[in-house]
mmCIF file of C-alpha atoms in Angstrom:
data_model
loop_
_atom_site.group_PDB
_atom_site.id
_atom_site.type_symbol
_atom_site.label_atom_id
_atom_site.label_comp_id
_atom_site.label_asym_id
_atom_site.label_seq_id
_atom_site.Cartn_x
_atom_site.Cartn_y
_atom_site.Cartn_z
ATOM 1 C CA MET W 1 23.747 -49.434 10.055
ATOM 2 C CA SER W 2 26.882 -50.754 7.951
ATOM 3 C CA THR W 3 28.739 -47.763 6.043
ATOM 4 C CA THR W 4 27.561 -49.115 2.869
ATOM 5 C CA GLU W 5 23.692 -48.665 3.678
ATOM 6 C CA ARG W 6 24.657 -45.165 4.964
ATOM 7 C CA ARG W 7 26.233 -43.569 1.964
ATOM 8 C CA PRO W 8 23.060 -43.041 0.052
ATOM 9 C CA ILE W 9 21.389 -40.856 2.907
ATOM 10 C CA ARG W 10 24.793 -39.207 2.950
ATOM 11 C CA ASP W 11 24.740 -38.714 -0.893
ATOM 12 C CA ARG W 12 21.585 -37.252 -1.044
ATOM 13 C CA ALA W 13 21.933 -34.800 1.656
ATOM 14 C CA ARG W 14 25.497 -33.618 0.019
ATOM 15 C CA THR W 15 23.522 -33.237 -3.273
ATOM 16 C CA ARG W 16 20.667 -31.404 -1.797
ATOM 17 C CA ARG W 17 23.328 -28.641 -0.087
ATOM 18 C CA ALA W 18 25.193 -28.560 -3.427
ATOM 19 C CA VAL W 19 22.377 -27.402 -5.088
ATOM 20 C CA LEU W 20 20.987 -25.047 -2.325
ATOM 21 C CA ASP W 21 24.664 -23.367 -2.310
ATOM 22 C CA ALA W 22 24.949 -22.885 -5.986
ATOM 23 C CA ALA W 23 21.368 -21.481 -6.265
ATOM 24 C CA GLU W 24 22.908 -18.707 -3.370
ATOM 25 C CA ARG W 25 25.802 -18.027 -5.731
ATOM 26 C CA VAL W 26 23.906 -17.862 -9.272
ATOM 27 C CA VAL W 27 21.408 -15.984 -8.190
ATOM 28 C CA THR W 28 23.738 -13.357 -6.102
ATOM 29 C CA GLN W 29 25.429 -12.707 -9.497
ATOM 30 C CA HIS W 30 22.738 -13.200 -11.813
ATOM 31 C CA GLY W 31 19.435 -12.463 -10.290
ATOM 32 C CA ALA W 32 16.238 -14.236 -9.187
ATOM 33 C CA ASN W 33 15.288 -15.189 -12.765
ATOM 34 C CA VAL W 34 17.990 -17.511 -13.530
ATOM 35 C CA SER W 35 17.358 -20.931 -14.990
ATOM 36 C CA LEU W 36 16.944 -24.243 -13.241
ATOM 37 C CA ALA W 37 19.683 -25.453 -15.688
ATOM 38 C CA ALA W 38 22.445 -22.587 -14.762
ATOM 39 C CA ILE W 39 21.721 -23.843 -10.619
ATOM 40 C CA ALA W 40 22.121 -27.156 -11.804
ATOM 41 C CA GLN W 41 25.175 -26.824 -13.721
ATOM 42 C CA GLU W 42 27.034 -24.618 -11.110
ATOM 43 C CA ALA W 43 25.970 -27.306 -8.903
ATOM 44 C CA GLY W 44 27.309 -30.104 -11.096
ATOM 45 C CA VAL W 45 24.072 -32.050 -11.180
ATOM 46 C CA THR W 46 21.907 -32.703 -14.112
ATOM 47 C CA LYS W 47 18.688 -30.536 -14.105
ATOM 48 C CA SER W 48 16.697 -34.217 -13.350
ATOM 49 C CA GLY W 49 18.747 -34.421 -10.754
ATOM 50 C CA LEU W 50 17.735 -31.350 -9.295
ATOM 51 C CA MET W 51 14.257 -31.502 -9.943
ATOM 52 C CA HIS W 52 14.680 -35.027 -7.999
ATOM 53 C CA HIS W 53 15.763 -32.689 -4.671
ATOM 54 C CA PHE W 54 13.437 -29.824 -5.776
ATOM 55 C CA PRO W 55 10.342 -30.747 -7.877
ATOM 56 C CA SER W 56 9.792 -27.361 -8.849
ATOM 57 C CA ARG W 57 11.316 -24.055 -8.778
ATOM 58 C CA GLU W 58 9.102 -22.686 -5.678
ATOM 59 C CA ASP W 59 10.317 -26.063 -3.889
ATOM 60 C CA LEU W 60 14.155 -24.211 -4.793
ATOM 61 C CA PHE W 61 13.447 -20.868 -3.558
ATOM 62 C CA ALA W 62 11.633 -22.035 -0.039
ATOM 63 C CA ALA W 63 14.589 -24.464 0.680
ATOM 64 C CA LEU W 64 17.115 -21.631 -0.227
ATOM 65 C CA VAL W 65 15.448 -18.876 1.802
ATOM 66 C CA GLU W 66 15.077 -21.395 4.456
ATOM 67 C CA GLN W 67 18.729 -21.819 4.527
ATOM 68 C CA VAL W 68 19.465 -18.344 4.391
ATOM 69 C CA ILE W 69 16.748 -18.278 7.262
ATOM 70 C CA THR W 70 19.038 -20.508 9.106
ATOM 71 C CA ARG W 71 22.430 -19.556 8.531
ATOM 72 C CA PHE W 72 21.529 -15.258 9.516
ATOM 73 C CA TRP W 73 20.626 -16.721 13.108
ATOM 74 C CA ALA W 74 23.414 -19.412 12.789
ATOM 75 C CA GLU W 75 26.090 -16.222 12.043
ATOM 76 C CA VAL W 76 24.815 -14.113 14.704
ATOM 77 C CA ASN W 77 24.699 -16.802 17.533
ATOM 78 C CA ALA W 78 28.633 -17.732 16.355
ATOM 79 C CA HIS W 79 29.728 -13.493 16.920
ATOM 80 C CA VAL W 80 27.723 -13.512 20.448
ATOM 81 C CA ASP W 81 31.078 -14.250 23.358
ATOM 82 C CA PRO W 82 29.503 -17.155 25.444
ATOM 83 C CA ALA W 83 31.821 -15.334 27.842
ATOM 84 C CA ASP W 84 29.623 -12.082 28.099
ATOM 85 C CA ASP W 85 27.012 -12.685 30.520
ATOM 86 C CA ARG W 86 26.242 -8.775 30.442
ATOM 87 C CA PRO W 87 23.465 -7.195 29.110
ATOM 88 C CA GLY W 88 23.636 -6.780 25.135
ATOM 89 C CA ALA W 89 25.822 -9.685 24.722
ATOM 90 C CA PHE W 90 23.043 -10.747 21.981
ATOM 91 C CA THR W 91 22.926 -7.203 20.176
ATOM 92 C CA ARG W 92 26.540 -6.859 20.264
ATOM 93 C CA GLY W 93 27.017 -10.245 18.410
ATOM 94 C CA TYR W 94 24.450 -8.556 16.297
ATOM 95 C CA VAL W 95 26.012 -5.681 15.306
ATOM 96 C CA ARG W 96 30.385 -7.665 14.727
ATOM 97 C CA ALA W 97 28.254 -10.077 12.665
ATOM 98 C CA LEU W 98 26.168 -7.330 10.421
ATOM 99 C CA THR W 99 29.458 -4.615 10.294
ATOM 100 C CA GLY W 100 31.932 -7.075 8.801
ATOM 101 C CA ASP W 101 33.049 -10.113 10.892
ATOM 102 C CA SER W 102 30.769 -12.266 9.272
ATOM 103 C CA ALA W 103 31.343 -11.983 5.264
ATOM 104 C CA TYR W 104 28.193 -14.122 4.620
ATOM 105 C CA LEU W 105 26.185 -11.560 6.266
ATOM 106 C CA ALA W 106 28.024 -8.877 4.573
ATOM 107 C CA GLU W 107 27.517 -10.123 1.664
ATOM 108 C CA LEU W 108 23.913 -11.471 1.957
ATOM 109 C CA ASN W 109 22.737 -7.774 2.980
ATOM 110 C CA SER W 110 24.787 -5.701 0.799
ATOM 111 C CA ALA W 111 23.571 -3.887 -2.079
ATOM 112 C CA THR W 112 24.565 -6.368 -4.368
ATOM 113 C CA GLY W 113 23.409 -9.577 -2.071
ATOM 114 C CA LEU W 114 21.173 -11.887 -2.787
ATOM 115 C CA LEU W 115 18.635 -10.256 -0.381
ATOM 116 C CA ALA W 116 18.332 -7.267 -2.731
ATOM 117 C CA GLN W 117 18.623 -9.859 -5.750
ATOM 118 C CA LEU W 118 15.628 -11.646 -4.551
ATOM 119 C CA GLY W 119 13.992 -7.529 -4.449
ATOM 120 C CA VAL W 120 10.897 -6.191 -3.095
ATOM 121 C CA ASP W 121 9.810 -9.860 -2.520
ATOM 122 C CA SER W 122 12.585 -11.009 -0.291
ATOM 123 C CA MET W 123 10.712 -10.119 3.071
ATOM 124 C CA GLU W 124 7.163 -11.921 1.390
ATOM 125 C CA HIS W 125 9.917 -15.264 0.733
ATOM 126 C CA VAL W 126 10.537 -15.210 4.055
ATOM 127 C CA LEU W 127 7.412 -14.393 5.846
ATOM 128 C CA ALA W 128 5.788 -17.247 3.442
ATOM 129 C CA VAL W 129 8.340 -19.738 4.845
ATOM 130 C CA ASP W 130 9.233 -18.518 8.160
ATOM 131 C CA PRO W 131 6.210 -16.466 9.482
ATOM 132 C CA GLU W 132 7.782 -16.397 13.622
ATOM 133 C CA ASP W 133 11.177 -15.014 12.138
ATOM 134 C CA PRO W 134 10.286 -11.338 13.037
ATOM 135 C CA ALA W 135 8.849 -12.145 16.206
ATOM 136 C CA ARG W 136 11.649 -14.521 16.936
ATOM 137 C CA TRP W 137 14.534 -11.772 16.241
ATOM 138 C CA ASN W 138 11.879 -9.424 17.925
ATOM 139 C CA ARG W 139 11.690 -11.502 21.017
ATOM 140 C CA ALA W 140 15.527 -12.145 21.355
ATOM 141 C CA PHE W 141 16.323 -8.184 21.156
ATOM 142 C CA ALA W 142 14.036 -7.438 24.067
ATOM 143 C CA ALA W 143 15.367 -10.433 26.217
ATOM 144 C CA ASP W 144 18.707 -8.633 25.646
ATOM 145 C CA GLY W 145 18.459 -6.506 28.731
ATOM 146 C CA LEU W 146 19.277 -3.364 27.233
ATOM 147 C CA PRO W 147 16.922 -0.132 27.410
ATOM 148 C CA PRO W 148 13.983 -0.542 24.996
ATOM 149 C CA GLY W 149 15.133 2.401 22.565
ATOM 150 C CA ARG W 150 18.556 1.471 22.799
ATOM 151 C CA VAL W 151 18.336 -1.913 21.746
ATOM 152 C CA TRP W 152 16.092 -0.791 18.539
ATOM 153 C CA ALA W 153 18.537 1.818 17.875
ATOM 154 C CA VAL W 154 21.464 -0.160 17.579
ATOM 155 C CA ARG W 155 19.836 -3.010 15.929
ATOM 156 C CA TYR W 156 18.640 -0.731 13.289
ATOM 157 C CA ALA W 157 22.066 0.952 12.993
ATOM 158 C CA ALA W 158 23.702 -2.737 12.264
ATOM 159 C CA GLU W 159 21.093 -2.964 9.458
ATOM 160 C CA GLY W 160 21.428 -0.038 7.721
ATOM 161 C CA ILE W 161 25.298 -0.276 8.016
ATOM 162 C CA ALA W 162 24.960 -3.738 6.206
ATOM 163 C CA ILE W 163 23.052 -2.536 3.563
ATOM 164 C CA GLY W 164 25.807 0.280 3.090
ATOM 165 C CA ILE W 165 28.449 -2.019 3.339
ATOM 166 C CA GLY W 166 30.450 -1.538 -0.076
ATOM 167 C CA THR W 167 28.761 1.708 -1.454
ATOM 168 C CA ALA W 168 30.084 4.507 -1.556
ATOM 169 C CA TYR W 169 27.607 5.787 1.269
ATOM 170 C CA VAL W 170 29.652 3.691 4.223
ATOM 171 C CA THR W 171 33.574 4.664 3.975
ATOM 172 C CA HIS W 172 36.045 2.278 5.691
ATOM 173 C CA GLU W 173 36.014 5.166 8.552
ATOM 174 C CA GLN W 174 32.593 5.577 8.633
ATOM 175 C CA LEU W 175 31.913 1.720 8.817
ATOM 176 C CA ARG W 176 35.017 1.399 11.893
ATOM 177 C CA LEU W 177 33.529 4.693 13.680
ATOM 178 C CA ALA W 178 30.029 3.760 14.080
ATOM 179 C CA ARG W 179 30.493 0.235 14.568
ATOM 180 C CA ALA W 180 32.828 1.070 17.711
ATOM 181 C CA GLU W 181 30.009 3.248 18.733
ATOM 182 C CA LEU W 182 27.395 0.891 18.361
ATOM 183 C CA LEU W 183 29.319 -1.688 20.625
ATOM 184 C CA ALA W 184 29.804 1.189 22.942
ATOM 185 C CA LEU W 185 26.335 1.970 22.927
ATOM 186 C CA THR W 186 25.330 -1.497 24.050
ATOM 187 C CA GLU W 187 27.841 -1.070 27.348
ATOM 188 C CA THR W 188 25.296 1.700 28.696
ATOM 189 C CA ALA W 189 24.121 0.046 31.768
ATOM 190 C CA PRO W 190 20.229 -0.549 31.735
ATOM 191 C CA GLU W 191 18.403 2.481 33.795
ATOM 192 C CA MET E 1 6.522 38.216 -21.728
ATOM 193 C CA SER E 2 2.730 37.885 -22.480
ATOM 194 C CA THR E 3 1.197 35.261 -20.540
ATOM 195 C CA THR E 4 0.470 33.334 -23.882
ATOM 196 C CA GLU E 5 4.125 33.289 -24.848
ATOM 197 C CA ARG E 6 4.585 32.134 -21.535
ATOM 198 C CA ARG E 7 2.004 29.298 -21.825
ATOM 199 C CA PRO E 8 3.847 26.781 -23.866
ATOM 200 C CA ILE E 9 6.914 26.341 -21.810
ATOM 201 C CA ARG E 10 4.879 26.085 -18.573
ATOM 202 C CA ASP E 11 2.897 22.773 -20.354
ATOM 203 C CA ARG E 12 5.724 21.410 -21.343
ATOM 204 C CA ALA E 13 7.281 21.583 -18.288
ATOM 205 C CA ARG E 14 4.260 20.502 -16.682
ATOM 206 C CA THR E 15 4.078 17.519 -18.912
ATOM 207 C CA ARG E 16 7.481 16.641 -18.230
ATOM 208 C CA ARG E 17 6.226 16.427 -14.582
ATOM 209 C CA ALA E 18 3.607 14.969 -14.807
ATOM 210 C CA VAL E 19 5.110 11.942 -16.821
ATOM 211 C CA LEU E 20 7.960 11.778 -14.259
ATOM 212 C CA ASP E 21 5.828 11.561 -11.138
ATOM 213 C CA ALA E 22 3.384 8.555 -13.354
ATOM 214 C CA ALA E 23 6.631 7.030 -13.592
ATOM 215 C CA GLU E 24 7.531 7.036 -9.629
ATOM 216 C CA ARG E 25 4.006 5.523 -9.231
ATOM 217 C CA VAL E 26 4.118 3.142 -11.617
ATOM 218 C CA VAL E 27 7.696 1.883 -11.351
ATOM 219 C CA THR E 28 6.942 1.263 -7.466
ATOM 220 C CA GLN E 29 3.350 -0.464 -7.861
ATOM 221 C CA HIS E 30 4.746 -2.584 -10.373
ATOM 222 C CA GLY E 31 8.719 -3.111 -10.931
ATOM 223 C CA ALA E 32 11.637 -1.227 -13.026
ATOM 224 C CA ASN E 33 10.398 -3.693 -16.185
ATOM 225 C CA VAL E 34 7.258 -1.925 -17.124
ATOM 226 C CA SER E 35 6.366 -0.417 -20.102
ATOM 227 C CA LEU E 36 6.476 3.300 -21.418
ATOM 228 C CA ALA E 37 2.828 2.755 -22.594
ATOM 229 C CA ALA E 38 2.208 2.042 -19.192
ATOM 230 C CA ILE E 39 3.572 5.027 -17.655
ATOM 231 C CA ALA E 40 2.719 7.482 -20.859
ATOM 232 C CA GLN E 41 -1.117 6.184 -19.922
ATOM 233 C CA GLU E 42 -0.746 6.880 -16.161
ATOM 234 C CA ALA E 43 0.458 10.011 -16.774
ATOM 235 C CA GLY E 44 -2.390 11.048 -19.229
ATOM 236 C CA VAL E 45 -0.250 11.361 -22.483
ATOM 237 C CA THR E 46 0.385 9.205 -25.504
ATOM 238 C CA LYS E 47 3.483 7.699 -25.641
ATOM 239 C CA SER E 48 4.678 9.718 -28.739
ATOM 240 C CA GLY E 49 4.187 12.726 -25.996
ATOM 241 C CA LEU E 50 6.046 10.700 -23.621
ATOM 242 C CA MET E 51 8.999 10.005 -25.903
ATOM 243 C CA HIS E 52 8.740 14.141 -27.374
ATOM 244 C CA HIS E 53 10.392 14.705 -23.727
ATOM 245 C CA PHE E 54 12.561 11.313 -23.044
ATOM 246 C CA PRO E 55 13.419 10.307 -26.317
ATOM 247 C CA SER E 56 14.564 7.167 -25.036
ATOM 248 C CA ARG E 57 14.128 4.635 -21.497
ATOM 249 C CA GLU E 58 17.277 5.490 -20.657
ATOM 250 C CA ASP E 59 16.386 9.084 -20.772
ATOM 251 C CA LEU E 60 13.245 8.855 -18.203
ATOM 252 C CA PHE E 61 14.761 6.590 -15.799
ATOM 253 C CA ALA E 62 17.610 8.951 -15.083
ATOM 254 C CA ALA E 63 15.033 11.876 -14.960
ATOM 255 C CA LEU E 64 13.356 9.860 -12.437
ATOM 256 C CA VAL E 65 16.284 8.858 -10.571
ATOM 257 C CA GLU E 66 17.433 12.584 -10.494
ATOM 258 C CA GLN E 67 13.973 13.598 -9.361
ATOM 259 C CA VAL E 68 14.195 11.197 -6.448
ATOM 260 C CA ILE E 69 17.740 12.331 -5.394
ATOM 261 C CA THR E 70 16.954 16.032 -5.199
ATOM 262 C CA ARG E 71 13.272 15.197 -3.523
ATOM 263 C CA PHE E 72 15.413 13.006 -0.758
ATOM 264 C CA TRP E 73 17.497 16.084 -0.102
ATOM 265 C CA ALA E 74 14.523 18.670 -0.253
ATOM 266 C CA GLU E 75 12.638 16.196 1.896
ATOM 267 C CA VAL E 76 15.452 16.302 4.518
ATOM 268 C CA ASN E 77 15.926 19.747 4.834
ATOM 269 C CA ALA E 78 11.910 20.306 5.145
ATOM 270 C CA HIS E 79 12.482 18.650 8.476
ATOM 271 C CA VAL E 80 15.553 20.490 9.800
ATOM 272 C CA ASP E 81 13.949 23.327 12.279
ATOM 273 C CA PRO E 82 15.313 26.307 10.902
ATOM 274 C CA ALA E 83 15.287 27.651 14.808
ATOM 275 C CA ASP E 84 17.733 24.730 16.182
ATOM 276 C CA ASP E 85 21.469 25.928 15.851
ATOM 277 C CA ARG E 86 22.460 23.469 17.979
ATOM 278 C CA PRO E 87 25.080 20.538 16.644
ATOM 279 C CA GLY E 88 22.995 18.042 15.313
ATOM 280 C CA ALA E 89 19.863 20.081 13.975
ATOM 281 C CA PHE E 90 20.872 18.369 10.267
ATOM 282 C CA THR E 91 21.032 14.688 12.147
ATOM 283 C CA ARG E 92 17.889 15.227 13.669
ATOM 284 C CA GLY E 93 16.082 16.170 10.715
ATOM 285 C CA TYR E 94 17.078 13.155 8.866
ATOM 286 C CA VAL E 95 16.180 11.085 11.844
ATOM 287 C CA ARG E 96 12.712 12.694 11.332
ATOM 288 C CA ALA E 97 12.236 12.668 8.103
ATOM 289 C CA LEU E 98 13.159 8.379 7.708
ATOM 290 C CA THR E 99 11.617 7.515 10.425
ATOM 291 C CA GLY E 100 7.622 8.568 9.721
ATOM 292 C CA ASP E 101 7.369 12.359 9.325
ATOM 293 C CA SER E 102 8.027 12.335 5.433
ATOM 294 C CA ALA E 103 5.995 9.958 3.528
ATOM 295 C CA TYR E 104 8.057 10.182 0.876
ATOM 296 C CA LEU E 105 10.606 8.981 2.162
ATOM 297 C CA ALA E 106 8.966 6.188 4.109
ATOM 298 C CA GLU E 107 7.414 5.161 0.898
ATOM 299 C CA LEU E 108 10.395 5.532 -0.740
ATOM 300 C CA ASN E 109 13.320 3.639 0.952
ATOM 301 C CA SER E 110 10.845 1.195 2.291
ATOM 302 C CA ALA E 111 10.926 -2.431 1.594
ATOM 303 C CA THR E 112 8.484 -2.050 -1.259
ATOM 304 C CA GLY E 113 9.663 1.245 -2.127
ATOM 305 C CA LEU E 114 10.722 2.416 -5.702
ATOM 306 C CA LEU E 115 14.676 1.879 -4.349
ATOM 307 C CA ALA E 116 13.869 -1.650 -3.589
ATOM 308 C CA GLN E 117 11.817 -2.165 -6.896
ATOM 309 C CA LEU E 118 15.330 -0.570 -9.113
ATOM 310 C CA GLY E 119 16.829 -3.510 -7.679
ATOM 311 C CA VAL E 120 20.193 -4.189 -6.982
ATOM 312 C CA ASP E 121 21.008 -1.626 -9.776
ATOM 313 C CA SER E 122 19.263 1.668 -7.558
ATOM 314 C CA MET E 123 22.733 2.717 -6.206
ATOM 315 C CA GLU E 124 24.221 2.380 -9.789
ATOM 316 C CA HIS E 125 21.479 4.357 -11.359
ATOM 317 C CA VAL E 126 22.260 7.231 -8.258
ATOM 318 C CA LEU E 127 26.070 6.844 -8.921
ATOM 319 C CA ALA E 128 25.460 7.270 -12.743
ATOM 320 C CA VAL E 129 23.426 10.524 -12.673
ATOM 321 C CA ASP E 130 25.163 11.731 -9.902
ATOM 322 C CA PRO E 131 28.566 10.576 -8.893
ATOM 323 C CA GLU E 132 28.972 13.091 -5.911
ATOM 324 C CA ASP E 133 25.665 12.233 -3.982
ATOM 325 C CA PRO E 134 27.468 9.936 -1.492
ATOM 326 C CA ALA E 135 30.175 12.303 -0.986
ATOM 327 C CA ARG E 136 27.411 15.524 -0.681
ATOM 328 C CA TRP E 137 25.718 13.338 2.075
ATOM 329 C CA ASN E 138 29.090 12.455 4.126
ATOM 330 C CA ARG E 139 30.195 15.700 3.757
ATOM 331 C CA ALA E 140 26.777 17.246 5.541
ATOM 332 C CA PHE E 141 26.671 14.800 7.956
ATOM 333 C CA ALA E 142 30.571 15.508 8.906
ATOM 334 C CA ALA E 143 29.537 19.235 9.495
ATOM 335 C CA ASP E 144 26.902 18.729 11.751
ATOM 336 C CA GLY E 145 28.683 18.940 15.104
ATOM 337 C CA LEU E 146 28.380 15.696 16.510
ATOM 338 C CA PRO E 147 31.094 13.190 17.780
ATOM 339 C CA PRO E 148 32.085 11.343 14.252
ATOM 340 C CA GLY E 149 30.902 8.051 15.502
ATOM 341 C CA ARG E 150 27.691 8.643 16.878
ATOM 342 C CA VAL E 151 26.625 10.844 13.555
ATOM 343 C CA TRP E 152 26.949 7.604 11.883
ATOM 344 C CA ALA E 153 25.578 5.247 13.725
ATOM 345 C CA VAL E 154 22.113 7.395 13.864
ATOM 346 C CA ARG E 155 22.301 7.600 9.962
ATOM 347 C CA TYR E 156 22.906 4.415 9.629
ATOM 348 C CA ALA E 157 20.305 3.400 12.011
ATOM 349 C CA ALA E 158 17.410 5.487 10.085
ATOM 350 C CA GLU E 159 18.351 4.096 7.304
ATOM 351 C CA GLY E 160 17.906 0.879 8.549
ATOM 352 C CA ILE E 161 14.462 1.913 10.159
ATOM 353 C CA ALA E 162 13.578 3.456 6.857
ATOM 354 C CA ILE E 163 13.951 0.046 5.483
ATOM 355 C CA GLY E 164 11.813 -1.697 7.543
ATOM 356 C CA ILE E 165 9.259 0.200 8.338
ATOM 357 C CA GLY E 166 5.502 -1.376 7.073
ATOM 358 C CA THR E 167 7.236 -4.560 7.701
ATOM 359 C CA ALA E 168 6.912 -7.127 10.779
ATOM 360 C CA TYR E 169 10.447 -6.828 11.269
ATOM 361 C CA VAL E 170 10.236 -3.009 13.108
ATOM 362 C CA THR E 171 6.832 -2.718 15.103
ATOM 363 C CA HIS E 172 4.946 0.458 15.791
ATOM 364 C CA GLU E 173 6.023 0.052 19.783
ATOM 365 C CA GLN E 174 9.640 -0.282 18.072
ATOM 366 C CA LEU E 175 9.513 2.103 15.912
ATOM 367 C CA ARG E 176 8.578 5.107 18.318
ATOM 368 C CA LEU E 177 11.129 3.867 21.004
ATOM 369 C CA ALA E 178 13.590 4.028 18.456
ATOM 370 C CA ARG E 179 12.844 7.305 16.550
ATOM 371 C CA ALA E 180 13.285 8.945 20.216
ATOM 372 C CA GLU E 181 16.430 7.172 21.488
ATOM 373 C CA LEU E 182 18.058 8.378 18.015
ATOM 374 C CA LEU E 183 16.990 12.246 18.404
ATOM 375 C CA ALA E 184 18.127 11.697 22.138
ATOM 376 C CA LEU E 185 21.737 10.157 20.644
ATOM 377 C CA THR E 186 22.106 13.630 19.004
ATOM 378 C CA GLU E 187 21.580 15.536 21.713
ATOM 379 C CA THR E 188 24.778 14.625 23.412
ATOM 380 C CA ALA E 189 27.207 16.962 23.620
ATOM 381 C CA PRO E 190 29.975 16.586 21.568
ATOM 382 C CA GLU E 191 33.579 16.017 22.962
#
C-alpha cells in the first residue's frame, strides 16, 4: 500500500483517539452529563464528525471505559520492574503505579477523577464493557507468589491511597510512609 | 418539667431525625438530585414540615453530612474493644468496622453507597461541614501506638476494601483473608 492509500485509515484512528482523549478530559472536569457538543469542541471536530465515529452517547462512553480499562493495565505493567523476578513483582508495580508514580492513575482514581465523575455507575460501566475485568485482576494478583492475605491487603491499601491522594485525608508524609510500608510488605517471603 | 411540657421538644427532635434518616435512605437509593418532596414523603412528613426543620436544601444536606460524620466515628468506636489496651486498638476497631462488622459503614462506603452517591463533591461537603475531620482521624491513628507506615497502610487498606465490598473486585474469600492479615499487621510490636 502506498502512503496515500493508508492516510485515511490513520486519520480515522487519530480522530477517534482525539475524541476519546477529549471525552476523558471533559468528563473529568465537568462530569458525565457533559454534552457531546462540548466533547467535539474539545477534540477539535464537528459534532457530526464525532457521531461518525460514535453513533450514540452510549457508544462513546463504552469506548471511553474500554480505553480506561486498557490504559489502567498498561500503566500498572509499565511500573512492573522487568528485572524483578521475585514473588510480588506485579504487586510492587501496582503499588508504585497507584501511589504516585503514574500521574494518569493518580488522577483517574482520585476523589475528583474520572471514576468518581462516572459516579456509582462507574463499576457497572466497566462490567458492561468488560465483564472479565475483575477476574483478570484477581488472577494476576493471585499468581504473584505472595501469601494470599498479604497480597489482598497490599492491593486494597494501594487502592485506598489512590482514592485519597490529593485530599486532606492523605498527607504527603502519610503517602510516603504508607507506600514504603506496602513495598516492604511485598518483600516478605511467602510461607 | 412535666412530661406534657417536654413532648413538643421530643417530637421536634424525632421529626428532625426521621427526616435525616429518610434523606440518607433516599439519597443512597436515588442519588443526590432527589427532590425534597421525595425525602419528606419517605419521612412521613409534609414538605412544609420538612422545611420547618431545614429551611433550604443546603441546610438539609449539611445536617445529613454532619450526621454521617458523627455516625462514622461512633461506629468505629463501637468496634474498638474496650478491654484492648495494646498499641493498635483503635486501628483494629477501624479495620473491623470497615471490613464488614458495621453494616452501616459497609453500606456508606460501598461503591453504591451514600458517599459515592454524593459523588466527587462528597469530600467537599464533609470539609465544608467539618473542616477538622481529616486532622481528627489523622491524630487518632497517629496516637494509636503503631509504627507510622504500618498504621497508614492498614488504614488505607480498610478503606480500599470498604469501597470494593459487594463488587466482583473483592470476593468473600479475599475479604476474609485481607481482613485477617490487616488485624495481624496491627499486632506487630512497634520498634
